[in-house]
């Protein structure tokens, strides 16, 4: 079957902007905040509203398309099943803790998988009006401007993004603290952004040279991973491999690293 990826991209780009208005409206408002897996894993009514708009509007345009969406899957406690059919992988608000605190690094992350391979990646920060996009084989863009990963090839000259929130998980704490200490010693600097999707996009645009995080789901990184690779970077797990069919994202212990290709 032939799929019109360009049509899907143009339609969902507009829908993503529409959903972003909910985040812009809510960033400074009081939120109803609940926890899911722990204090590091928050959800608000805005997460659900954004997801509802995305799923409803995309379904209206493309009724046969399927969805793997964070809040729906979390509420139903279901394991995502990725088929060969066009499937939109959605994180309605990546960086919910940032959103709750009014910190402007928060975004919508949405990817399209066809035949178990991501072909569209969209990461939209409506607060800063940053639209990161990629179509497989056509490069990566920020607001329609081509972006590429950094040319820096030395760790001592590199800015490295990490995440600290998962150190709340006892099984991950020692590993994360040791890695953070090693990066503080070896890298030019480290940063904690609080959004996996945006951190990957910062690698894609050359702001950071590397990003590492433990404990992911597919909706956290599907879009950002495509944007990094289309910008010339590499995405891998802790074994040095990356599953193009996304199946390895379906376990909580998944580790991800996005880097400039100059390290390869």
XYZ file of C-alpha atoms in Angstrom:
264
model
C 0.000 0.000 0.000
C 1.234 3.494 -0.842
C 1.158 6.024 1.971
C 1.065 9.800 1.462
C 3.557 10.814 4.142
C 3.657 14.435 2.972
C -0.122 14.721 3.364
C 0.029 13.225 6.855
C 2.833 15.605 7.810
C 1.124 18.791 6.617
C -2.172 17.888 8.269
C -0.708 16.947 11.633
C 1.642 19.926 11.693
C -1.413 22.190 11.788
C -3.158 20.026 14.369
C -0.055 20.120 16.567
C -0.030 23.918 16.476
C -3.711 23.922 17.395
C -3.081 21.640 20.382
C -0.137 23.795 21.411
C -2.538 26.639 22.188
C -3.760 24.598 25.160
C -0.226 24.509 26.577
C 0.279 28.232 25.956
C -2.966 28.986 27.750
C -2.181 26.692 30.671
C 1.500 27.374 31.359
C 0.770 30.135 33.892
C -2.495 28.732 35.241
C -3.162 26.546 38.270
C -3.097 22.846 37.365
C -4.704 19.782 38.885
C -1.606 17.640 39.375
C -1.555 13.890 39.983
C 1.248 11.333 40.053
C 1.453 8.149 38.009
C 4.527 6.018 38.725
C 5.993 8.377 41.306
C 6.761 11.985 42.197
C 8.892 12.309 39.059
C 6.000 11.236 36.807
C 3.240 13.860 36.825
C 0.031 14.290 34.866
C -2.335 17.264 34.661
C -5.701 17.897 33.084
C -3.813 19.684 30.298
C -1.970 16.497 29.308
C -5.328 14.829 28.775
C -6.839 17.781 26.921
C -3.903 18.027 24.514
C -3.970 14.287 23.859
C -7.722 14.355 23.246
C -7.387 17.164 20.687
C -4.557 15.395 18.867
C -6.247 12.000 18.710
C -9.674 13.413 17.807
C -8.448 15.745 15.080
C -6.078 13.216 13.512
C -8.812 10.561 13.571
C -11.112 12.946 11.720
C -8.488 13.366 8.987
C -7.271 9.775 8.861
C -9.876 7.398 10.347
C -7.854 4.224 9.721
C -4.764 5.412 11.603
C -3.896 3.954 14.996
C -2.514 5.582 18.141
C -0.078 4.902 20.941
C -0.642 7.792 23.349
C 0.874 8.243 26.787
C -2.140 9.163 28.880
C -4.530 6.679 27.261
C -2.080 3.807 27.609
C -1.171 4.830 31.159
C -4.802 5.027 32.280
C -5.692 1.716 30.664
C -2.449 0.140 31.936
C -1.974 -1.383 28.501
C 1.244 -2.322 26.745
C 1.485 -0.540 23.390
C 1.172 -2.850 20.403
C 2.900 -1.501 17.320
C 1.617 -2.959 14.055
C 2.592 -2.212 10.467
C -0.355 0.185 10.122
C 0.182 3.966 10.281
C 0.437 4.664 14.010
C 0.810 8.024 15.718
C 2.984 7.880 18.848
C 2.036 10.788 21.104
C 3.348 12.421 24.252
C 0.888 15.301 24.720
C 3.129 17.197 27.146
C 6.732 16.059 27.432
C 8.225 17.836 30.402
C 5.071 17.910 32.509
C 7.019 18.847 35.648
C 8.426 21.838 33.763
C 4.900 22.725 32.659
C 3.574 22.499 36.222
C 6.270 24.910 37.421
C 5.892 27.308 34.497
C 9.348 26.431 33.127
C 9.195 27.059 29.405
C 10.963 23.906 28.183
C 7.900 21.749 27.583
C 6.536 20.369 24.342
C 4.261 18.137 22.309
C 6.035 15.098 20.859
C 4.352 13.234 18.015
C 5.739 10.662 15.601
C 4.265 8.540 12.831
C 5.327 4.931 12.447
C 4.572 3.034 9.236
C 5.550 -0.619 8.937
C 7.133 -0.263 12.397
C 9.531 2.484 11.361
C 9.244 6.154 12.288
C 8.826 8.327 9.187
C 7.636 11.619 10.732
C 8.844 13.368 13.870
C 7.341 16.583 15.259
C 8.410 18.210 18.528
C 6.683 21.517 19.264
C 7.452 23.904 22.103
C 4.546 26.361 21.831
C 5.841 28.604 24.612
C 9.050 29.423 22.709
C 7.437 28.859 19.296
C 9.978 26.179 18.356
C 8.752 23.631 15.817
C 11.274 20.813 15.302
C 10.389 18.515 12.407
C 11.735 15.662 10.325
C 10.497 13.416 7.551
C 12.619 10.320 7.077
C 15.206 10.911 4.376
C 14.567 14.662 4.137
C 16.620 16.197 6.943
C 15.716 17.936 10.197
C 14.366 21.436 10.694
C 13.652 24.081 13.311
C 10.940 26.462 12.119
C 11.674 25.433 8.506
C 15.417 26.083 8.902
C 17.785 23.139 8.379
C 19.531 21.994 11.559
C 22.558 19.744 12.014
C 24.376 18.192 14.925
C 27.540 19.719 16.368
C 31.014 19.316 14.870
C 32.623 19.022 18.315
C 34.381 15.662 18.674
C 35.920 15.879 22.165
C 34.023 15.174 25.366
C 36.025 17.834 27.174
C 34.577 20.432 24.808
C 31.043 19.027 24.851
C 27.835 20.053 26.555
C 26.093 16.903 27.791
C 22.426 16.687 28.770
C 21.379 14.238 31.498
C 18.233 13.726 33.568
C 18.108 13.626 37.352
C 14.463 12.829 38.098
C 14.868 9.083 37.591
C 17.421 9.034 40.420
C 14.297 8.835 42.613
C 14.026 5.212 41.474
C 16.207 3.093 43.815
C 17.235 0.622 41.109
C 18.553 3.456 38.909
C 19.975 5.809 41.537
C 23.546 4.518 41.821
C 23.991 4.255 38.060
C 22.672 7.758 37.438
C 24.754 9.357 40.189
C 27.955 7.660 39.016
C 27.287 8.682 35.415
C 26.589 12.259 36.467
C 29.824 12.417 38.449
C 31.775 11.043 35.485
C 30.227 13.599 33.130
C 30.919 16.478 35.515
C 34.573 15.463 35.495
C 34.958 14.746 31.777
C 32.563 17.054 29.909
C 32.746 20.798 29.341
C 29.421 21.094 31.128
C 26.222 19.239 31.936
C 22.600 20.360 31.830
C 19.273 18.914 32.973
C 16.457 20.098 30.696
C 13.557 17.990 31.971
C 12.219 16.968 28.554
C 13.599 14.014 26.615
C 12.082 15.162 23.337
C 13.506 18.678 23.588
C 16.890 17.439 24.800
C 17.165 15.278 21.686
C 16.209 18.278 19.558
C 18.945 20.326 21.222
C 21.421 17.633 20.180
C 19.960 17.768 16.673
C 20.492 21.541 16.424
C 24.030 21.396 17.826
C 23.341 23.106 21.156
C 24.415 19.962 23.028
C 26.723 17.197 21.862
C 25.122 14.312 23.749
C 22.098 13.304 25.803
C 21.587 10.256 27.995
C 18.543 9.108 29.935
C 17.315 5.962 31.685
C 13.755 4.714 31.895
C 11.836 5.585 28.749
C 8.702 4.795 26.827
C 8.346 5.066 23.065
C 6.294 8.274 23.213
C 9.149 10.029 25.039
C 11.647 9.725 22.217
C 10.159 8.411 18.961
C 9.931 11.867 17.360
C 13.161 13.219 18.833
C 15.149 10.173 17.773
C 14.172 10.671 14.131
C 15.017 14.372 14.336
C 18.500 13.568 15.702
C 19.258 11.001 13.011
C 17.958 13.256 10.238
C 20.219 16.017 11.594
C 23.222 13.729 11.186
C 23.399 12.300 14.691
C 23.188 8.825 16.163
C 20.678 7.341 18.600
C 21.539 4.163 20.477
C 20.812 2.204 23.613
C 23.370 1.194 26.236
C 24.521 -1.763 24.112
C 25.325 0.502 21.170
C 22.266 -0.600 19.206
C 18.984 1.071 18.327
C 15.779 -0.757 17.435
C 14.258 0.846 14.341
C 10.992 -0.971 14.988
C 10.743 0.657 18.445
C 10.094 -2.653 20.229
C 12.912 -2.088 22.714
C 11.196 1.077 23.963
C 8.445 -1.039 25.518
C 10.304 -1.718 28.746
C 10.763 0.728 31.578
C 14.516 0.054 31.900
C 15.325 1.232 28.381
C 18.392 3.499 28.163
C 18.852 5.992 25.349
C 21.740 8.091 24.132
C 21.570 10.650 21.342
C 24.914 12.006 20.140
C 26.595 13.979 17.396
C 28.017 11.678 14.725
C 31.475 13.142 15.374
C 31.788 10.716 18.288
C 31.254 7.659 16.098
